[in-house]
Coordinates of C-alpha atoms in Angstrom, one line a residue:
Chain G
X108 CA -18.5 41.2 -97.2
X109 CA -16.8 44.4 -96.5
X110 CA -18.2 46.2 -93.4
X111 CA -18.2 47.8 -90.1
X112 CA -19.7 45.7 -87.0
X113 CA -20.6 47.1 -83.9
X114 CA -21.4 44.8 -80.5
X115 CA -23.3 44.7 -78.9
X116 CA -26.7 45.4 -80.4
X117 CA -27.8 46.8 -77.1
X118 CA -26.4 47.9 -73.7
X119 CA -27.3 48.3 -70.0
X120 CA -25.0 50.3 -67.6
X121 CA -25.3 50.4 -63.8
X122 CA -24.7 53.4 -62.0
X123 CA -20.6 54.0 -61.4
X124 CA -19.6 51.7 -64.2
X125 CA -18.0 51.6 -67.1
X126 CA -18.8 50.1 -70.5
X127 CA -17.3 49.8 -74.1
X128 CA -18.4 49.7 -77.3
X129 CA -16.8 47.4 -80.1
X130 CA -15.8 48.8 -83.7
X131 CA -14.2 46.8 -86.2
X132 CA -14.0 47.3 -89.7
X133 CA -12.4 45.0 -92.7
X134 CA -12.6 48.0 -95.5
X135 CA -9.0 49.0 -94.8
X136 CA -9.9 52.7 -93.6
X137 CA -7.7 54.6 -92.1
X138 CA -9.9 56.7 -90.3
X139 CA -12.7 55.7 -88.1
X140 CA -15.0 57.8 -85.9
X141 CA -17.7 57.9 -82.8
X142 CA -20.7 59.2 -83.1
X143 CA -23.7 59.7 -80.7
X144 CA -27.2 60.2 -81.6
X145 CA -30.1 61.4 -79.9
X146 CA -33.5 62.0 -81.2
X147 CA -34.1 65.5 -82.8
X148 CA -30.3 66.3 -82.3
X149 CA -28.8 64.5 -85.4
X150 CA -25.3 62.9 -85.9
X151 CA -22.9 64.6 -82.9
X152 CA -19.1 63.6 -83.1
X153 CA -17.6 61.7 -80.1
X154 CA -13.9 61.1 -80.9
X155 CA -12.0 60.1 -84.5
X156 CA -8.7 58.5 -85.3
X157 CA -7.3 59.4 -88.3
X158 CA -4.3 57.0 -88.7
X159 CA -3.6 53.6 -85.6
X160 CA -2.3 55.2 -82.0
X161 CA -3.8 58.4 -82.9
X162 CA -7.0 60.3 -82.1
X163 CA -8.7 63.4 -81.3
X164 CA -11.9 64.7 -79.5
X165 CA -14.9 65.4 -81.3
X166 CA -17.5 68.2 -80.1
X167 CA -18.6 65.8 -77.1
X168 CA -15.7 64.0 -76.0
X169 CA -16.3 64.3 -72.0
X170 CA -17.3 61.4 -70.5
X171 CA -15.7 59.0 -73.1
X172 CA -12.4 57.7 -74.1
X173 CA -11.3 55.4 -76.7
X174 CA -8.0 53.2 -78.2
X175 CA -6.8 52.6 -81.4
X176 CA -4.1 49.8 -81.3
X177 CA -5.1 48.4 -84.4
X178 CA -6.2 49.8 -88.0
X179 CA -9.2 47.5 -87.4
X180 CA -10.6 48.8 -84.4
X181 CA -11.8 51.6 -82.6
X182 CA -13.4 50.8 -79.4
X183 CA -15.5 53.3 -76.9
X184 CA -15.2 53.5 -73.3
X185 CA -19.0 55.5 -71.8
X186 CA -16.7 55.8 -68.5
X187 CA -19.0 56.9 -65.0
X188 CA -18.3 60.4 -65.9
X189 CA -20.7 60.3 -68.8
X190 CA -23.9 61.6 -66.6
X191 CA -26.3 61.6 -69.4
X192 CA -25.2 58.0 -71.7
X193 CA -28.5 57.1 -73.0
X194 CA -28.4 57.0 -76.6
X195 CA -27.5 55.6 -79.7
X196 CA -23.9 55.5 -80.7
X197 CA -22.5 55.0 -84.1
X198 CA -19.4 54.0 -85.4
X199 CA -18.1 54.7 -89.1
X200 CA -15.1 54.5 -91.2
X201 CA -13.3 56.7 -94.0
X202 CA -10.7 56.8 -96.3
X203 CA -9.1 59.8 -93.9
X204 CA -6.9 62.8 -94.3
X205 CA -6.3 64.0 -98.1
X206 CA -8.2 61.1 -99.2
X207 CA -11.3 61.4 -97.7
X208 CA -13.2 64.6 -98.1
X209 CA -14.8 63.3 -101.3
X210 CA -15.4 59.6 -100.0
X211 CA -19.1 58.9 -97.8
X212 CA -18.5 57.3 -94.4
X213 CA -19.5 53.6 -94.0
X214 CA -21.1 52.9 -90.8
X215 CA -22.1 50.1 -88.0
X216 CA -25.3 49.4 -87.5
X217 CA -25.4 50.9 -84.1
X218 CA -25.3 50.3 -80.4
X219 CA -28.5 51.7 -78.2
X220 CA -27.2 52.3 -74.5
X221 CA -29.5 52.4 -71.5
X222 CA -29.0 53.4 -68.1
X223 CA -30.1 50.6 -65.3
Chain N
X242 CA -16.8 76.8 -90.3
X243 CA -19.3 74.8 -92.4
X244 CA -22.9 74.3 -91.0
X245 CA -25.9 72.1 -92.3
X246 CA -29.5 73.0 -91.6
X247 CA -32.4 70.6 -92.3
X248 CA -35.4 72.8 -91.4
X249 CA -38.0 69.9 -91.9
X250 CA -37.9 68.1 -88.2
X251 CA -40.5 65.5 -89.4
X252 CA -42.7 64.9 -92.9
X253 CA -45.9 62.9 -92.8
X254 CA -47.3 61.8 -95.9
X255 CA -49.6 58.9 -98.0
X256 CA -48.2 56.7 -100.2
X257 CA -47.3 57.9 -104.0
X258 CA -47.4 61.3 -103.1
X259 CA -44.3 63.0 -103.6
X260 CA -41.8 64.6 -101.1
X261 CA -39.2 67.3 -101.4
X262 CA -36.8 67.1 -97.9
X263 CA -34.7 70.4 -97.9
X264 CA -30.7 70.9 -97.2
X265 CA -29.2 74.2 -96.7
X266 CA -25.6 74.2 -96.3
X267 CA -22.7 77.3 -95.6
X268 CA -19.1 76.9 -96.3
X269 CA -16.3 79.6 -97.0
X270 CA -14.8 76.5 -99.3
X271 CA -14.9 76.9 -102.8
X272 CA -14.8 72.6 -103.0
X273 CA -16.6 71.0 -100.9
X274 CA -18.9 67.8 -101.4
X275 CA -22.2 67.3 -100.3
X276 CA -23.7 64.0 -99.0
X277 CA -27.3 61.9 -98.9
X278 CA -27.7 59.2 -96.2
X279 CA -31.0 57.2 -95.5
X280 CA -31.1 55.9 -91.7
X281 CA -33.7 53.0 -91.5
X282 CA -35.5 51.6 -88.5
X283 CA -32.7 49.4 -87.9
X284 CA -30.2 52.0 -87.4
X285 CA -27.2 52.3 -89.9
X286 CA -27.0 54.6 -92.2
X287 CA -26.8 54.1 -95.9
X288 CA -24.7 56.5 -98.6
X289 CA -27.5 57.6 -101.4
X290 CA -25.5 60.3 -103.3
X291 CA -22.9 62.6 -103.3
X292 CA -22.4 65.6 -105.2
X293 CA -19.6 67.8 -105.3
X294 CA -19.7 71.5 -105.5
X295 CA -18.5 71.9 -108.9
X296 CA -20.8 69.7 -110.7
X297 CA -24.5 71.3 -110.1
X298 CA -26.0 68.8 -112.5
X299 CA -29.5 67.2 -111.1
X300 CA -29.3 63.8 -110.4
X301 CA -32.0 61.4 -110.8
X302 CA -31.9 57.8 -109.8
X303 CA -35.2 55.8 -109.8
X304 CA -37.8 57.3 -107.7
X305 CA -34.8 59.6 -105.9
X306 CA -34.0 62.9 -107.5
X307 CA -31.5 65.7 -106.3
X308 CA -31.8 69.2 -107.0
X309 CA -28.2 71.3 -106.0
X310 CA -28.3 75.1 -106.3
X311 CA -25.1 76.7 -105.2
X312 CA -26.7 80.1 -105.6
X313 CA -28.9 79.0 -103.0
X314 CA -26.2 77.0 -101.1
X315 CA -29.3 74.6 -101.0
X316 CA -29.0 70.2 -102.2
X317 CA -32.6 69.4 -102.1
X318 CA -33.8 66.0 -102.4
X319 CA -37.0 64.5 -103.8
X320 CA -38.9 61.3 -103.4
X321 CA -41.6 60.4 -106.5
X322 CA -44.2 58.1 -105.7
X323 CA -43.3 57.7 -102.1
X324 CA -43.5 54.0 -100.7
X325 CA -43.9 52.8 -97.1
X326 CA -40.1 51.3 -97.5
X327 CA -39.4 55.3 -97.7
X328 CA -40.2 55.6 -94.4
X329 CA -36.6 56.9 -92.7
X330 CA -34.3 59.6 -91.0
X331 CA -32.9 61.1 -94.0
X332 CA -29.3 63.0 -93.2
X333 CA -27.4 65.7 -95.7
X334 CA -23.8 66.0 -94.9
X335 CA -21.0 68.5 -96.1
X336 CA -17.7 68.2 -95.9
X337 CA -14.7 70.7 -97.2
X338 CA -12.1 69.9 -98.6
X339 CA -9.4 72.1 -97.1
X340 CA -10.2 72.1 -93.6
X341 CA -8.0 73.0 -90.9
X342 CA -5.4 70.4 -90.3
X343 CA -5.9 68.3 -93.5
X344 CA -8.9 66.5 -91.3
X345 CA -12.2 64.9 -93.1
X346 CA -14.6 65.0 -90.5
X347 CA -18.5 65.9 -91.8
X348 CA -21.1 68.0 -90.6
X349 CA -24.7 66.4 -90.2
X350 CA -27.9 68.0 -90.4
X351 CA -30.0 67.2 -87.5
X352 CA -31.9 65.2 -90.1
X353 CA -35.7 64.9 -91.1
X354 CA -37.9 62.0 -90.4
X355 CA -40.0 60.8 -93.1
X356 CA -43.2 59.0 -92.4
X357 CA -44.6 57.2 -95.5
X358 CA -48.3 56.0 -94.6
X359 CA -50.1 53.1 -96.4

């Protein structure tokens, strides 16, 4: 089936370290995004690629990076700069520029991130 | 710049009653579209319905119903008969279709929790 998978289901960080979040998606987007979500405070965008080796921050981009070497996947980096990672992150895909304003976003079903 | 507002933080109610969550939406685009997700428990969430801005025709679809007044700038959407299996976040989205730099990237609501008791 045609998807989006996001591991792993949940996520401890220490203190000073970094983690990453996997992406991958077989629908043949071109466009993939980050989200994070905490509670009361909706759906806030992290970073989005529209097309492979490109990508651009979203309205909370400090704190995390990300790569996009392949079409298929779109992995995020909580680097020790993030102060505050606790949440839940979400990852979704899209037909992307010119395309996709019409088109709903598919997405993962989530990675919840604690602190240690 | 395009903004979402779902006033409704959190709706309680017993099942088989029915429940109207609210969407207000502003955008300076004359197209835009206009989304419906349903985020269970388990945490991804699902495309119900999308509407776009030239087509105000109400939309019914089982139990779900969607009412989308552009003189209100309001896509309201409406459970009948509510069922525990109801019980989600439920997220309105709005997206233009000539943004700044040919990029689709949605606004969210903050979405509203439903609660459907037995």
């Amino acid at each position: 089936d045609g998807g989006i998978t996001q591991s792993p289901k949940y996520l401890f960080r220490k203190e000073g370290q970094n983690v990453t979040l996997s992406c991958e998606q077989n629908l043949n987007h071109d466009a993939m995004y980050w989200y994070r979500q905490d509670p009361g405070q909706g759906l806030r965008l992290i970073y989005y690629s529209q097309i492979v080796n490109d990508f651009q921050k979203g309205d909370i981009a400090e704190g995390y990076s990300v790569s996009r070497e392949k079409k298929e996947s779109f992995p995020l980096t909580v680097t020790s700069a993030q102060k505050n990672p606790t949440a839940f992150y979400l990852c979704a895909s899209g037909p992307g520029t010119g395309q996709g304003s019409n088109q709903p976003q598919h997405f993962g079903d989530g990675t919840r991130l604690s602190i240690l | 710049a395009q903004k979402v507002t779902q006033a409704q933080t959190e709706i309680s109610v017993v099942e088989k009653e029915d429940v109207t969550l609210d969407c207000v939406y502003e955008t300076r685009d004359t197209t835009y579209y206009l989304f419906w997700y349903k985020q269970p428990p388990s945490g991804e969430l699902v495309f119900l319905i999308r509407r776009n801005s030239f087509d105000e025709q109400n939309e019914i679809s089982g139990r779900y119903s969607w009412n989308f007044q552009k003189s209100t700038s309001s896509f309201n959407f409406t459970i009948t008969a509510s069922q525990v299996v109801d019980s989600a976040v439920y997220f309105c989205a709005l997206s233009e279709a000539h943004t700044s730099g040919g990029s689709y990237i949605p606004t969210f609501g903050r979405g509203t929790s439903l609660i459907v008791h037995p």
